[in-house]
Amino acid sequence: MKNISLMVKPASGHCSMRCRYCFYTDEMSHRAEPLRGIMQDSVREALIRRLMEEAEGQAYLVFQGGEPLLAGLSYFERLIDQENQWNRNSVHVHHSIQTNGLLIEDKWADFLKKNHFLTGLSVDGSREIHDSFRVDVEGKGTYQEVERSAKLLAAYGVDFNILTVVTRQVARRITRIYREYVRKGWKYMQFIPCLDGFHEARGSAPWSLRPEDYAVFLKNLFDEWYRDMEAGKKVSVRYFDNLLQILSGKRPESCSLLGGCTPQLVVEADGSVYPCDFYVTDDWKLGNICDMTIPELVEAGREFRAASLQGREACRACHYEVLCRGGCRRDCDWQGEIRGNYYCEAYKDFFDYAGERLLHLAGML
């Protein structure tokens, strides 16, 4: 297979934080065995051997959690050794990792730099918002420690971006947050709408992102980003970058903009495989990386991918479908029924507001 991509959870859902809105904690509660421990050496080797034997050309390993750094530095050092040992087909392996930043210190920063790990650092806007949601095991805010980690990554020259969960609170303050990020030199940003729990009413939690909140967020963020782009100040906002790719006739890299779920595999610490990070539940277990080939696991996810195309009749009739593409399946999942995107009106409002300027920027590119 060409361009195999695996998301790996080497520490399962174990985490050094207790984020109040954590979607993975909710997912684990829907499993008979919530936590899977730390990935054993035998599972990691089976994963690497299979990847190296079955990939052709490119392979992508994305490490998430929980907190993947809890697997320990030796886990990742051994991973690199095993890749070199089993890479007999000259596969080019790309690495990325998402971390809360609490464990970042010199030895980690040095490893990430030397081994070219693109690193995502989770920061939720301002210190006030971050410390109210992203707390440690003792319930204390973590903004100061994460800011320290960002400075350390920068000092070592690690390629890193900032990932922010868009809660209602972040949406209301995005203008100030964006400006603060740019001031700190954080010019690679990714914003992910906050997920409500599987069985929670949408918009019911204090941090829930409602459609009206998301519309305001997108418009205010776009205004700031567009102003910088027009002034020749390059800032990367992943969602906007993907829209420009679409308008330029290129394939977007964000899965939520591909018009339906594509073959993706998420590997839990015990080797169990699932079709999406937002559906790591018993209902959607595809098999185990130790027992099945990657093509077999991809085939096992066919039903999941097909379901993502259901309930999108209104999308196909919408003139913004070319940009929206229906969005993420999880935002179309109304307690098990796949239908219209929860943020549909927010997207329409945003495209009405920013469409001409997006076309202008695409023309410039």
Short mmCIF file of C-alpha atoms in Angstrom, two decimals:
data_model
loop_
_atom_site.label_atom_id
_atom_site.label_comp_id
_atom_site.label_asym_id
_atom_site.label_seq_id
_atom_site.Cartn_x
_atom_site.Cartn_y
_atom_site.Cartn_z
CA MET A 1 0.00 0.00 0.00
CA LYS A 2 1.12 3.54 -0.69
CA ASN A 3 1.07 6.36 1.87
CA ILE A 4 0.03 4.31 4.90
CA SER A 5 -0.94 6.43 7.89
CA LEU A 6 -1.32 5.10 11.42
CA MET A 7 -2.34 7.01 14.52
CA VAL A 8 -0.77 5.31 17.51
CA LYS A 9 -1.70 5.65 21.19
CA PRO A 10 1.39 4.25 22.96
CA ALA A 11 0.08 5.24 26.40
CA SER A 12 -3.59 4.57 25.63
CA GLY A 13 -5.74 7.15 27.43
CA HIS A 14 -3.33 7.65 30.32
CA CYS A 15 -2.71 11.36 30.80
CA SER A 16 -0.97 13.81 33.12
CA MET A 17 -3.89 16.23 32.73
CA ARG A 18 -7.57 16.09 33.57
CA CYS A 19 -9.03 18.36 30.90
CA ARG A 20 -12.66 19.03 31.74
CA TYR A 21 -13.91 18.50 28.17
CA CYS A 22 -11.70 15.52 27.21
CA PHE A 23 -13.37 13.62 24.36
CA TYR A 24 -11.14 10.58 24.82
CA THR A 25 -12.19 10.11 28.42
CA ASP A 26 -15.76 9.97 27.14
CA GLU A 27 -14.81 7.44 24.44
CA MET A 28 -13.02 5.20 26.93
CA SER A 29 -16.14 5.12 29.08
CA HIS A 30 -17.85 3.32 26.19
CA ARG A 31 -15.34 0.44 26.24
CA ALA A 32 -15.42 -2.70 28.35
CA GLU A 33 -11.70 -2.11 29.00
CA PRO A 34 -11.20 1.68 29.14
CA LEU A 35 -7.40 1.85 29.57
CA ARG A 36 -4.99 -0.42 27.68
CA GLY A 37 -1.78 0.35 29.60
CA ILE A 38 1.51 1.23 27.93
CA MET A 39 2.24 -0.43 24.58
CA GLN A 40 4.44 -3.47 25.05
CA ASP A 41 7.63 -3.97 23.06
CA SER A 42 6.12 -6.93 21.19
CA VAL A 43 3.13 -4.85 19.99
CA ARG A 44 5.34 -1.96 18.88
CA GLU A 45 7.63 -4.32 16.97
CA ALA A 46 4.69 -6.04 15.29
CA LEU A 47 3.32 -2.64 14.28
CA ILE A 48 6.65 -1.44 12.88
CA ARG A 49 7.37 -4.68 11.03
CA ARG A 50 3.95 -4.65 9.42
CA LEU A 51 4.26 -0.98 8.45
CA MET A 52 7.73 -1.41 6.96
CA GLU A 53 6.77 -4.57 5.04
CA GLU A 54 3.46 -3.27 3.65
CA ALA A 55 4.17 0.41 2.96
CA GLU A 56 5.39 1.60 -0.42
CA GLY A 57 7.15 4.93 -0.56
CA GLN A 58 5.67 6.91 2.33
CA ALA A 59 4.47 6.09 5.84
CA TYR A 60 3.04 8.42 8.46
CA LEU A 61 3.10 7.72 12.18
CA VAL A 62 1.03 10.08 14.31
CA PHE A 63 1.31 9.68 18.09
CA GLN A 64 -1.53 10.81 20.32
CA GLY A 65 -3.19 9.78 23.54
CA GLY A 66 -4.00 10.41 26.31
CA GLU A 67 -0.50 11.76 26.60
CA PRO A 68 1.89 9.80 24.35
CA LEU A 69 5.03 11.02 26.13
CA LEU A 70 3.97 8.92 29.14
CA ALA A 71 5.20 5.90 27.17
CA GLY A 72 8.70 7.18 27.94
CA LEU A 73 11.61 8.40 25.86
CA SER A 74 13.03 4.87 25.63
CA TYR A 75 9.83 3.75 23.86
CA PHE A 76 10.42 6.26 21.07
CA GLU A 77 14.16 5.65 20.89
CA ARG A 78 13.47 1.94 20.44
CA LEU A 79 10.81 2.80 17.85
CA ILE A 80 13.41 4.58 15.72
CA ASP A 81 15.80 1.64 16.10
CA GLN A 82 13.11 -0.81 14.99
CA GLU A 83 12.20 1.35 11.99
CA ASN A 84 15.82 1.32 10.88
CA GLN A 85 16.04 -2.42 11.49
CA TRP A 86 12.95 -3.37 9.46
CA ASN A 87 12.97 -0.67 6.78
CA ARG A 88 14.11 -2.87 3.89
CA ASN A 89 11.95 -1.17 1.27
CA SER A 90 13.38 2.36 1.66
CA VAL A 91 10.14 3.67 3.15
CA HIS A 92 10.21 7.36 4.05
CA VAL A 93 8.66 7.60 7.51
CA HIS A 94 7.13 10.89 8.68
CA HIS A 95 6.59 11.35 12.42
CA SER A 96 4.29 13.68 14.31
CA ILE A 97 3.18 13.80 17.92
CA GLN A 98 0.53 15.65 19.92
CA THR A 99 1.44 16.51 23.50
CA ASN A 100 0.08 18.51 26.41
CA GLY A 101 3.64 19.69 27.04
CA LEU A 102 3.96 18.84 30.73
CA LEU A 103 6.78 16.33 30.21
CA ILE A 104 8.80 18.34 27.70
CA GLU A 105 12.36 18.87 28.88
CA ASP A 106 15.77 19.10 27.22
CA LYS A 107 16.15 15.40 26.40
CA TRP A 108 12.69 15.28 24.81
CA ALA A 109 13.26 18.46 22.80
CA ASP A 110 16.60 17.12 21.59
CA PHE A 111 15.00 13.82 20.51
CA LEU A 112 12.11 15.50 18.70
CA LYS A 113 14.50 17.78 16.81
CA LYS A 114 17.00 15.09 15.83
CA ASN A 115 14.30 12.71 14.63
CA HIS A 116 12.21 15.34 12.83
CA PHE A 117 9.00 14.91 14.83
CA LEU A 118 6.44 17.54 13.89
CA THR A 119 5.08 18.39 17.33
CA GLY A 120 1.63 19.64 18.22
CA LEU A 121 1.41 21.49 21.52
CA SER A 122 -2.00 21.88 23.11
CA VAL A 123 -2.77 25.40 24.33
CA ASP A 124 -6.26 26.73 24.97
CA GLY A 125 -6.00 30.41 24.23
CA SER A 126 -5.41 32.73 27.15
CA ARG A 127 -3.97 31.76 30.52
CA GLU A 128 -7.39 32.29 32.10
CA ILE A 129 -9.22 29.93 29.74
CA HIS A 130 -6.44 27.37 29.60
CA ASP A 131 -6.12 27.14 33.37
CA SER A 132 -9.86 26.77 33.81
CA PHE A 133 -10.07 23.69 31.54
CA ARG A 134 -6.62 22.15 31.14
CA VAL A 135 -5.68 21.20 34.68
CA ASP A 136 -3.24 18.64 36.08
CA VAL A 137 -4.08 15.65 38.26
CA GLU A 138 -4.28 17.96 41.29
CA GLY A 139 -6.69 20.32 39.56
CA LYS A 140 -4.12 23.07 39.05
CA GLY A 141 -3.82 25.14 35.89
CA THR A 142 -1.00 24.24 33.49
CA TYR A 143 -0.57 27.29 31.26
CA GLN A 144 2.77 28.35 32.75
CA GLU A 145 4.29 24.89 32.22
CA VAL A 146 3.01 24.65 28.65
CA GLU A 147 4.35 28.11 27.81
CA ARG A 148 7.73 27.00 29.18
CA SER A 149 7.59 23.93 26.92
CA ALA A 150 6.86 26.10 23.88
CA LYS A 151 9.95 28.20 24.59
CA LEU A 152 12.07 25.07 24.99
CA LEU A 153 10.83 23.58 21.72
CA ALA A 154 11.59 26.85 19.96
CA ALA A 155 15.07 26.99 21.49
CA TYR A 156 15.88 23.53 20.14
CA GLY A 157 14.44 24.34 16.72
CA VAL A 158 11.67 21.74 16.90
CA ASP A 159 8.98 22.21 14.27
CA PHE A 160 5.82 22.68 16.32
CA ASN A 161 2.34 24.04 15.99
CA ILE A 162 -0.30 25.09 18.47
CA LEU A 163 -3.51 23.10 18.78
CA THR A 164 -6.41 24.83 20.47
CA VAL A 165 -9.74 23.25 21.37
CA VAL A 166 -12.46 25.73 20.48
CA THR A 167 -14.78 25.94 23.44
CA ARG A 168 -17.47 28.55 23.83
CA GLN A 169 -15.01 30.58 25.90
CA VAL A 170 -12.27 30.46 23.25
CA ALA A 171 -14.76 31.39 20.51
CA ARG A 172 -15.74 34.59 22.33
CA ARG A 173 -12.12 35.73 22.75
CA ILE A 174 -10.47 34.53 19.56
CA THR A 175 -9.39 37.99 18.37
CA ARG A 176 -7.29 38.55 21.48
CA ILE A 177 -6.08 34.93 21.46
CA TYR A 178 -4.92 35.08 17.85
CA ARG A 179 -3.03 38.31 18.42
CA GLU A 180 -1.36 36.84 21.51
CA TYR A 181 -0.29 33.73 19.59
CA VAL A 182 1.26 35.83 16.84
CA ARG A 183 3.00 38.04 19.39
CA LYS A 184 4.58 34.95 20.95
CA GLY A 185 5.77 33.79 17.54
CA TRP A 186 3.24 30.92 17.34
CA LYS A 187 2.42 31.21 13.67
CA TYR A 188 1.25 27.65 13.01
CA MET A 189 -2.20 27.12 14.49
CA GLN A 190 -4.85 24.43 14.45
CA PHE A 191 -8.29 24.94 15.96
CA ILE A 192 -10.51 21.93 16.75
CA PRO A 193 -14.19 22.39 17.69
CA CYS A 194 -14.87 21.01 21.16
CA LEU A 195 -16.73 17.70 21.06
CA ASP A 196 -19.74 16.95 23.22
CA GLY A 197 -19.96 13.44 24.66
CA PHE A 198 -21.56 10.63 22.66
CA HIS A 199 -24.76 10.66 24.68
CA GLU A 200 -24.84 14.33 25.69
CA ALA A 201 -27.24 16.83 24.16
CA ARG A 202 -25.30 19.07 21.79
CA GLY A 203 -24.49 22.43 23.34
CA SER A 204 -25.46 21.40 26.87
CA ALA A 205 -22.09 21.61 28.67
CA PRO A 206 -20.68 24.92 29.97
CA TRP A 207 -17.84 24.64 27.45
CA SER A 208 -19.91 23.37 24.51
CA LEU A 209 -19.39 25.11 21.19
CA ARG A 210 -22.76 26.03 19.70
CA PRO A 211 -23.26 26.90 16.01
CA GLU A 212 -23.74 30.58 16.77
CA ASP A 213 -20.48 30.57 18.77
CA TYR A 214 -18.61 28.84 15.97
CA ALA A 215 -19.83 31.33 13.35
CA VAL A 216 -18.55 34.26 15.42
CA PHE A 217 -15.27 32.42 16.00
CA LEU A 218 -14.66 31.72 12.31
CA LYS A 219 -15.47 35.25 11.20
CA ASN A 220 -13.37 37.01 13.83
CA LEU A 221 -10.44 34.64 13.36
CA PHE A 222 -10.61 35.08 9.60
CA ASP A 223 -10.59 38.87 9.89
CA GLU A 224 -7.33 38.79 11.87
CA TRP A 225 -5.72 36.14 9.68
CA TYR A 226 -6.74 37.87 6.44
CA ARG A 227 -5.33 41.17 7.65
CA ASP A 228 -1.96 39.52 8.28
CA MET A 229 -2.00 37.68 4.97
CA GLU A 230 -2.77 40.89 3.06
CA ALA A 231 0.12 42.58 4.86
CA GLY A 232 2.49 39.82 3.79
CA LYS A 233 2.72 38.31 7.29
CA LYS A 234 2.44 34.57 6.74
CA VAL A 235 0.42 32.81 9.45
CA SER A 236 -0.81 29.24 9.05
CA VAL A 237 -4.31 28.47 10.28
CA ARG A 238 -4.92 24.89 9.21
CA TYR A 239 -8.60 25.22 8.35
CA PHE A 240 -8.11 28.33 6.24
CA ASP A 241 -5.04 26.82 4.58
CA ASN A 242 -7.16 23.82 3.55
CA LEU A 243 -9.87 26.04 2.10
CA LEU A 244 -7.25 27.77 -0.03
CA GLN A 245 -6.00 24.38 -1.21
CA ILE A 246 -9.53 23.49 -2.33
CA LEU A 247 -9.97 26.81 -4.12
CA SER A 248 -6.61 26.31 -5.81
CA GLY A 249 -7.73 22.95 -7.19
CA LYS A 250 -5.69 20.87 -4.77
CA ARG A 251 -6.69 18.07 -2.45
CA PRO A 252 -7.09 19.22 1.18
CA GLU A 253 -5.11 17.32 3.80
CA SER A 254 -7.71 17.67 6.57
CA CYS A 255 -9.93 14.59 6.72
CA SER A 256 -13.01 16.66 7.60
CA LEU A 257 -12.80 18.36 4.19
CA LEU A 258 -12.59 15.23 2.03
CA GLY A 259 -16.34 14.72 1.67
CA GLY A 260 -16.48 11.53 3.71
CA CYS A 261 -14.32 9.32 5.89
CA THR A 262 -11.24 7.87 4.23
CA PRO A 263 -9.14 4.83 5.25
CA GLN A 264 -7.56 5.69 8.58
CA LEU A 265 -6.37 3.38 11.32
CA VAL A 266 -5.99 4.19 15.01
CA VAL A 267 -3.88 1.73 17.01
CA GLU A 268 -4.49 1.52 20.75
CA ALA A 269 -1.74 0.44 23.16
CA ASP A 270 -2.76 -3.24 23.06
CA GLY A 271 -2.74 -3.29 19.26
CA SER A 272 -6.52 -2.93 18.85
CA VAL A 273 -7.38 -0.96 15.71
CA TYR A 274 -10.25 1.47 15.06
CA PRO A 275 -11.31 3.54 12.01
CA CYS A 276 -11.15 7.03 13.56
CA ASP A 277 -9.82 8.79 16.64
CA PHE A 278 -13.37 9.93 17.42
CA TYR A 279 -14.69 6.34 17.36
CA VAL A 280 -12.26 4.30 19.43
CA THR A 281 -15.10 2.32 20.98
CA ASP A 282 -15.97 -1.37 21.21
CA ASP A 283 -18.62 -1.01 18.51
CA TRP A 284 -16.00 -0.02 15.96
CA LYS A 285 -13.06 -2.27 16.78
CA LEU A 286 -11.69 -3.55 13.46
CA GLY A 287 -9.17 -6.08 14.73
CA ASN A 288 -5.59 -6.10 16.01
CA ILE A 289 -2.44 -4.92 14.26
CA CYS A 290 -0.62 -8.02 15.54
CA ASP A 291 -3.03 -10.40 13.78
CA MET A 292 -4.21 -8.64 10.61
CA THR A 293 -2.53 -6.95 7.68
CA ILE A 294 -3.11 -3.25 7.08
CA PRO A 295 -5.16 -3.91 3.90
CA GLU A 296 -7.34 -6.32 5.91
CA LEU A 297 -7.90 -3.68 8.60
CA VAL A 298 -8.71 -1.05 5.98
CA GLU A 299 -11.25 -3.40 4.42
CA ALA A 300 -12.78 -4.04 7.86
CA GLY A 301 -13.49 -0.30 8.09
CA ARG A 302 -15.50 -0.20 4.88
CA GLU A 303 -18.86 -0.05 6.72
CA PHE A 304 -17.67 2.88 8.84
CA ARG A 305 -16.57 4.84 5.78
CA ALA A 306 -19.78 4.09 3.91
CA ALA A 307 -21.91 5.33 6.82
CA SER A 308 -20.15 8.71 6.68
CA LEU A 309 -21.72 9.32 3.27
CA GLN A 310 -25.28 8.89 4.52
CA GLY A 311 -27.67 11.72 5.35
CA ARG A 312 -25.87 14.29 3.20
CA GLU A 313 -28.56 14.95 0.59
CA ALA A 314 -28.94 18.57 1.68
CA CYS A 315 -25.17 19.02 1.41
CA ARG A 316 -25.15 17.95 -2.23
CA ALA A 317 -27.76 20.60 -3.04
CA CYS A 318 -25.85 23.37 -1.25
CA HIS A 319 -23.67 25.73 -3.30
CA TYR A 320 -21.10 25.74 -0.50
CA GLU A 321 -20.65 21.96 -0.62
CA VAL A 322 -17.52 22.43 -2.70
CA LEU A 323 -15.87 24.09 0.32
CA CYS A 324 -17.65 22.54 3.29
CA ARG A 325 -17.68 18.94 1.95
CA GLY A 326 -20.16 18.03 4.70
CA GLY A 327 -17.61 18.28 7.48
CA CYS A 328 -16.51 15.75 10.07
CA ARG A 329 -18.65 12.64 10.57
CA ARG A 330 -18.65 13.21 14.34
CA ASP A 331 -20.39 16.57 13.78
CA CYS A 332 -22.99 14.77 11.66
CA ASP A 333 -23.58 12.04 14.25
CA TRP A 334 -26.73 12.76 16.18
CA GLN A 335 -26.51 10.03 18.82
CA GLY A 336 -25.92 7.29 16.26
CA GLU A 337 -27.90 8.72 13.34
CA ILE A 338 -25.82 10.29 10.55
CA ARG A 339 -27.51 13.43 9.23
CA GLY A 340 -26.79 17.12 8.63
CA ASN A 341 -23.73 18.76 10.13
CA TYR A 342 -24.37 20.37 13.51
CA TYR A 343 -22.42 23.45 12.37
CA CYS A 344 -24.10 23.77 8.97
CA GLU A 345 -25.53 27.26 9.57
CA ALA A 346 -22.22 28.42 11.04
CA TYR A 347 -20.39 27.38 7.89
CA LYS A 348 -22.94 29.06 5.63
CA ASP A 349 -22.69 32.26 7.65
CA PHE A 350 -18.91 32.15 7.47
CA PHE A 351 -18.72 31.46 3.72
CA ASP A 352 -21.19 34.27 3.04
CA TYR A 353 -18.97 36.54 5.09
CA ALA A 354 -15.50 35.48 3.88
CA GLY A 355 -16.05 33.87 0.47
CA GLU A 356 -14.86 36.75 -1.72
CA ARG A 357 -11.75 37.29 0.35
CA LEU A 358 -10.94 33.57 0.26
CA LEU A 359 -11.20 33.67 -3.53
CA HIS A 360 -8.95 36.72 -3.57
CA LEU A 361 -6.26 34.95 -1.54
CA ALA A 362 -6.55 31.80 -3.65
CA GLY A 363 -6.00 33.94 -6.73
CA MET A 364 -2.91 35.46 -5.18
CA LEU A 365 -1.52 31.98 -4.51
#
